[in-house]
XYZ file of C-alpha atoms in Angstrom:
432
model
C 83.245 49.274 68.873
C 85.533 49.057 72.265
C 89.487 48.960 72.453
C 89.329 45.300 73.100
C 87.607 44.484 69.992
C 89.848 46.072 68.116
C 92.448 43.824 68.607
C 94.942 44.449 66.081
C 93.738 47.437 64.721
C 95.515 49.358 67.293
C 98.676 47.749 66.998
C 101.535 47.782 64.520
C 103.376 44.631 63.755
C 106.338 43.155 65.901
C 109.549 44.568 65.458
C 108.012 48.408 63.539
C 106.663 51.122 64.870
C 105.012 54.584 64.967
C 107.185 57.882 64.204
C 106.042 60.838 66.240
C 106.425 63.910 65.552
C 109.268 65.345 67.284
C 111.689 62.284 66.611
C 110.147 62.673 62.777
C 112.264 65.927 63.023
C 115.336 64.939 64.527
C 115.249 62.230 62.043
C 115.035 64.662 58.982
C 118.220 66.545 60.677
C 120.313 64.451 60.918
C 119.409 63.037 56.941
C 119.683 66.137 55.657
C 122.952 66.378 56.792
C 124.628 63.188 56.218
C 123.580 63.314 53.253
C 125.149 66.656 52.435
C 128.422 65.380 53.573
C 127.716 62.506 50.894
C 127.285 65.073 48.525
C 130.280 66.637 48.885
C 132.328 64.043 48.333
C 131.035 63.293 45.119
C 128.586 60.503 45.608
C 125.451 60.546 43.418
C 121.561 59.432 45.151
C 119.822 56.502 43.861
C 116.739 53.828 44.932
C 116.272 50.477 44.266
C 112.328 48.889 44.577
C 111.556 48.294 47.958
C 111.075 44.465 46.295
C 113.596 42.388 44.900
C 113.258 38.736 43.342
C 114.179 36.445 46.210
C 117.381 35.295 44.228
C 119.636 38.261 44.631
C 120.449 36.966 47.867
C 121.102 32.729 47.462
C 124.155 32.349 49.084
C 124.830 35.263 50.989
C 125.440 34.231 54.417
C 123.609 36.351 56.935
C 121.323 37.664 54.898
C 119.053 35.302 53.188
C 117.445 33.516 55.965
C 116.546 36.560 57.136
C 114.640 37.399 54.605
C 111.393 38.368 54.223
C 109.462 36.323 51.120
C 106.386 36.521 49.537
C 104.605 35.274 46.482
C 103.260 37.907 43.606
C 100.115 37.294 41.832
C 102.773 35.366 38.962
C 104.193 32.758 41.391
C 107.624 34.311 41.449
C 109.681 34.666 44.616
C 109.815 38.272 45.827
C 111.989 39.029 49.204
C 111.346 42.824 51.118
C 114.842 44.012 50.856
C 116.966 43.087 53.757
C 120.022 44.801 52.395
C 120.706 47.419 50.444
C 124.430 46.796 48.659
C 123.455 43.791 46.838
C 120.502 45.545 44.852
C 122.869 47.820 44.157
C 125.183 45.538 42.687
C 122.163 44.487 40.944
C 121.421 48.019 39.680
C 124.973 48.993 38.220
C 125.108 45.776 36.477
C 121.812 46.338 34.270
C 121.350 49.924 34.259
C 124.685 51.538 34.717
C 127.821 49.311 33.215
C 129.958 49.256 31.649
C 131.278 51.511 33.619
C 133.570 54.354 31.771
C 134.386 55.525 35.269
C 134.167 54.864 39.047
C 130.522 55.130 40.390
C 129.764 56.844 43.509
C 126.513 56.776 45.134
C 124.241 57.118 48.100
C 120.839 56.220 49.520
C 118.477 56.758 51.910
C 116.343 53.386 51.800
C 114.252 51.157 54.746
C 115.306 47.781 54.530
C 113.566 44.311 56.726
C 114.781 41.616 58.023
C 112.980 39.096 59.994
C 114.260 38.681 63.883
C 112.814 35.875 65.997
C 110.688 37.229 68.301
C 112.530 36.032 71.143
C 115.573 38.504 70.057
C 113.296 41.630 70.081
C 114.718 43.387 67.254
C 113.600 45.684 64.583
C 112.578 44.196 61.805
C 112.516 47.751 59.711
C 114.891 50.183 59.931
C 116.552 52.832 57.844
C 119.729 53.092 56.131
C 121.884 56.253 55.145
C 125.321 54.988 52.553
C 127.042 55.005 50.078
C 128.807 52.348 48.075
C 132.116 53.484 45.891
C 132.499 51.120 43.104
C 135.417 50.736 40.107
C 138.082 51.356 42.132
C 139.929 49.503 45.202
C 143.181 49.581 46.928
C 144.486 51.729 50.112
C 143.296 55.539 48.351
C 139.470 54.163 47.731
C 139.784 52.348 51.060
C 140.736 55.396 52.967
C 138.445 57.356 51.203
C 135.634 54.655 53.007
C 136.484 55.098 56.150
C 136.721 58.585 56.246
C 134.174 59.598 54.689
C 132.193 56.904 57.386
C 133.541 59.469 60.154
C 132.700 63.059 58.708
C 129.149 61.784 58.167
C 128.945 60.522 61.772
C 130.423 63.450 62.881
C 127.908 65.576 61.040
C 124.910 63.474 62.813
C 126.102 65.257 65.682
C 127.143 61.643 67.171
C 130.056 61.808 69.926
C 133.042 60.362 70.941
C 132.148 57.776 68.238
C 134.940 54.836 67.223
C 135.344 53.181 63.812
C 136.784 49.658 63.850
C 138.469 48.075 60.827
C 140.247 45.572 59.483
C 140.802 43.281 56.539
C 138.248 39.732 56.323
C 140.879 38.592 53.690
C 143.162 38.045 56.494
C 141.058 35.795 58.007
C 140.031 34.029 54.515
C 144.007 33.084 53.850
C 144.472 31.980 57.627
C 141.039 29.455 57.709
C 142.647 28.470 54.060
C 146.199 28.042 55.009
C 144.512 26.270 58.088
C 143.203 23.625 55.930
C 145.786 23.077 53.850
C 148.737 22.599 56.555
C 146.627 22.330 60.319
C 144.005 19.839 59.932
C 141.286 21.595 59.127
C 138.445 21.431 56.993
C 135.749 23.089 54.404
C 132.886 22.758 57.126
C 134.999 23.939 60.076
C 136.100 27.212 58.379
C 132.260 27.607 57.754
C 132.025 27.539 61.066
C 134.198 29.759 62.467
C 132.789 32.032 59.972
C 129.114 31.880 61.009
C 130.649 32.203 64.191
C 132.185 35.383 63.320
C 128.989 36.813 62.284
C 126.822 35.963 65.086
C 130.116 38.159 67.254
C 130.286 34.191 69.302
C 134.293 34.821 69.642
C 133.996 31.983 72.695
C 132.527 29.305 70.228
C 136.043 30.467 67.731
C 137.804 29.876 70.792
C 136.853 26.515 70.549
C 136.928 26.289 67.454
C 140.712 26.955 67.103
C 140.593 24.448 70.400
C 139.442 21.557 67.650
C 140.621 17.892 68.137
C 143.370 17.497 65.330
C 143.196 21.125 64.381
C 147.585 21.871 64.217
C 148.537 23.948 67.724
C 150.059 26.833 65.741
C 146.691 27.109 63.530
C 144.552 27.320 66.332
C 146.318 29.569 68.761
C 147.102 31.880 66.115
C 143.200 32.098 65.305
C 141.916 32.672 68.270
C 144.729 35.636 69.046
C 143.945 37.213 65.849
C 140.651 37.484 66.473
C 141.109 39.441 69.720
C 143.267 41.918 68.574
C 143.019 45.749 68.409
C 144.508 48.787 68.421
C 146.490 51.059 66.203
C 148.721 50.989 62.682
C 151.130 49.470 64.744
C 149.012 45.936 65.099
C 150.147 45.377 62.099
C 153.725 44.713 63.335
C 152.105 42.336 65.465
C 150.259 40.623 62.744
C 153.229 39.894 61.169
C 155.123 37.903 63.328
C 151.775 36.429 64.235
C 150.764 34.647 61.124
C 154.513 34.881 59.029
C 155.183 31.469 60.166
C 151.751 29.808 58.908
C 150.926 32.037 55.632
C 152.576 32.110 52.237
C 154.483 35.736 51.658
C 152.282 36.539 48.588
C 148.981 36.373 51.350
C 151.027 38.799 53.580
C 150.971 41.431 51.048
C 147.989 42.657 52.192
C 148.619 43.759 55.461
C 150.658 46.664 53.807
C 147.701 48.288 52.425
C 146.217 47.549 55.887
C 148.701 49.452 57.774
C 149.172 51.797 54.837
C 145.404 52.551 55.535
C 145.570 52.773 59.482
C 148.142 55.463 59.462
C 145.902 57.393 56.386
C 142.907 57.695 58.995
C 144.896 58.217 61.750
C 146.101 61.224 60.270
C 142.752 62.740 58.392
C 140.388 61.180 60.621
C 137.799 63.900 62.024
C 137.031 63.765 65.743
C 136.684 60.269 66.445
C 138.929 57.262 67.296
C 140.051 54.665 64.188
C 141.618 51.464 65.393
C 142.456 47.568 63.508
C 140.140 45.151 65.448
C 139.954 41.895 64.324
C 136.076 41.157 65.925
C 134.772 42.948 63.413
C 134.837 39.638 61.191
C 131.493 38.912 61.858
C 130.013 40.408 58.848
C 128.035 38.937 55.793
C 129.686 37.068 52.845
C 130.266 39.084 50.339
C 133.346 41.083 51.850
C 136.177 40.385 50.257
C 138.818 42.836 51.929
C 138.213 45.844 53.954
C 135.560 45.708 56.899
C 134.153 47.861 59.331
C 132.199 49.000 62.470
C 130.866 52.436 64.183
C 130.335 52.479 67.231
C 129.287 54.921 70.029
C 128.773 55.092 73.974
C 125.038 54.634 75.189
C 124.472 52.091 72.341
C 125.951 48.504 72.308
C 125.015 47.380 68.906
C 126.750 49.661 66.346
C 125.700 52.554 64.237
C 127.105 51.548 60.483
C 128.245 48.546 59.059
C 130.601 48.066 55.668
C 133.474 46.586 53.621
C 134.843 45.518 50.289
C 133.035 43.394 48.251
C 134.992 42.842 45.461
C 133.673 39.710 43.672
C 129.650 41.059 44.073
C 129.089 43.083 40.930
C 130.164 39.278 39.197
C 127.172 37.982 40.267
C 124.992 40.462 38.252
C 127.464 41.408 35.451
C 130.908 42.823 34.457
C 133.345 42.091 37.227
C 134.588 45.111 39.479
C 135.845 46.379 42.898
C 133.127 48.169 45.166
C 133.244 49.541 48.528
C 130.896 51.257 50.887
C 128.765 51.765 54.219
C 125.865 52.047 55.582
C 124.381 54.048 58.800
C 121.710 52.588 61.299
C 119.427 55.573 61.561
C 117.684 54.745 64.077
C 120.614 53.568 65.894
C 121.972 56.977 65.537
C 118.853 58.796 66.842
C 118.734 56.981 69.549
C 123.044 57.587 70.681
C 121.795 61.134 69.592
C 119.226 61.836 72.468
C 121.446 59.788 74.949
C 124.552 61.526 75.246
C 124.969 65.394 76.718
C 123.094 67.528 74.754
C 119.686 65.044 75.357
C 120.426 63.995 78.665
C 120.080 67.997 80.082
C 116.429 67.675 78.659
C 116.104 69.247 75.386
C 113.478 67.970 73.084
C 114.445 66.334 70.116
C 112.457 69.529 68.082
C 115.552 71.969 69.447
C 117.652 68.975 69.023
C 116.999 69.111 65.119
C 117.573 72.677 65.106
C 120.702 73.024 66.783
C 121.735 70.607 64.264
C 120.585 72.453 61.462
C 122.616 75.599 63.134
C 126.207 73.390 63.722
C 127.383 73.717 59.593
C 130.735 73.466 60.712
C 130.350 70.152 62.000
C 130.083 69.524 57.731
C 133.841 69.870 57.416
C 134.984 67.239 54.822
C 139.154 66.372 54.851
C 139.699 65.058 52.048
C 143.568 65.529 51.074
C 146.540 63.665 51.185
C 145.395 60.496 50.530
C 148.782 59.705 48.882
C 150.098 60.077 52.205
C 152.670 62.727 51.107
C 151.878 65.229 53.522
C 150.509 66.149 56.321
C 147.978 68.475 54.801
C 143.869 67.440 54.384
C 142.091 69.873 52.568
C 137.816 69.872 53.608
C 134.784 71.564 52.069
C 133.099 73.985 54.788
C 130.120 75.485 53.068
C 130.209 79.794 53.385
C 133.510 79.633 55.404
C 136.063 81.928 54.614
C 139.561 79.387 53.232
C 142.110 79.526 55.495
C 145.939 77.919 54.701
C 147.802 75.835 56.659
C 151.529 76.118 56.803
C 153.428 75.068 53.568
C 149.976 74.587 51.808
C 149.835 74.904 47.635
C 148.838 79.292 47.595
C 145.692 78.735 44.889
C 144.011 76.663 47.529
C 144.329 78.794 50.385
C 140.425 79.978 49.494
C 138.366 79.655 46.352
C 135.058 81.381 45.400
C 132.069 79.396 43.796
C 132.936 79.512 39.881
C 136.519 78.033 39.695
C 135.290 74.442 40.286
C 137.191 73.336 37.286
C 140.414 74.206 37.785
C 140.676 74.370 41.809
C 139.803 70.928 41.111
C 142.566 69.801 38.967
C 144.301 72.188 41.990
C 143.630 69.774 44.043
C 144.473 66.028 42.406
C 147.958 67.731 41.366
C 149.073 69.027 44.830
C 147.897 66.039 46.769
C 147.089 63.191 44.553
C 143.784 62.540 45.440
C 142.307 59.735 43.707
C 139.391 61.557 41.981
C 137.913 64.830 41.441
C 135.771 66.440 44.189
C 132.222 68.226 43.682
C 133.823 71.875 44.415
C 130.714 73.902 42.645
C 129.652 76.948 45.074
C 131.562 75.703 48.005
C 134.994 77.463 49.545
C 137.862 75.646 50.419
C 139.669 74.957 53.478
C 143.528 73.918 54.157
C 143.663 72.164 57.209
C 147.171 70.843 59.082
C 148.936 70.584 61.824
C 149.673 74.262 61.903
C 145.873 75.495 62.565
C 144.186 72.004 63.615
């Protein structure tokens, strides 16, 4: 049989691809390091089925229309999972509820999304992610953002930026505009859809729609383009105070506190408030985040808070998480300095395996009361920052129970970390 006669037998479906040994080695190395970071923060592995009932996606803007659908032999409408957050919410409701303690879950799973042929995008990619279920507030949001930065650092991503904001700010502004500024529910849905597409030109057009109060329209147009550090929150207060009720402005206090913490404790990347990351799935209710790096034009990771999602499957509860796109991370790593000098994926994978120092995890001082941060670094001797509690200076394997209590008492951590077999580093201004 000739090559021409073989036709599709020598190709794969559009948007799918083979992964050759060199890249597969690099993917394994990155996955191993990221999962080690997740594990050190206390996240347990879970897996969900490749196929779910299509009803799991009902009403989810941005996901439902992107799913692959099929009928099984019994006539049930199924979908290939286009997302992992919703299946994990279902898993928690079916298998783990009611919760007596918060859950920290991690995963490595392939997702499938239908894309138009003209867009030329992958229709299958691998997500490395976490879900923190059962906790809300500043401490939980800070943990998710710090863990996102730590995982990017462990993956070998250089020069990354974690952009974050609170989608409830936009939701409150749109609701106030419907109530007092001439907006309609259909108009608000169009704004949210444009944000999801990253079409901010369309948002600006909608902000200038006839019949819309100019004050609300101008505030929307300004808000969606704002970015900066924790100092940006004061600008947001000035922009929104004339338009929102005092109760609606309380969310800015949490955003400001979270921004201060991640700026103080985050790894060697940039953390910034960025209103443009409102482009997110409809289930997000608070924190939204995206991670970027040089050389890749699309986000390496996305995530946020989805406090209303669990109620669709069982008992209600708060939850937040993120997912890294493994393919984009591999592309960024290979385009960065390490790969541009001709280093092969094999060599770069070996280099990643040697860089144990990058696995340091900073998890301390989440109560905002001090400058010290606690981290775990396998096999490394502990160091104590000035003023750190003496019993945290070093802890050998086997001291985990007492150490966990000491860390919670000294730094007010949100929850216990897994310390078994690890040494402890206490970092602060004195030795950063």
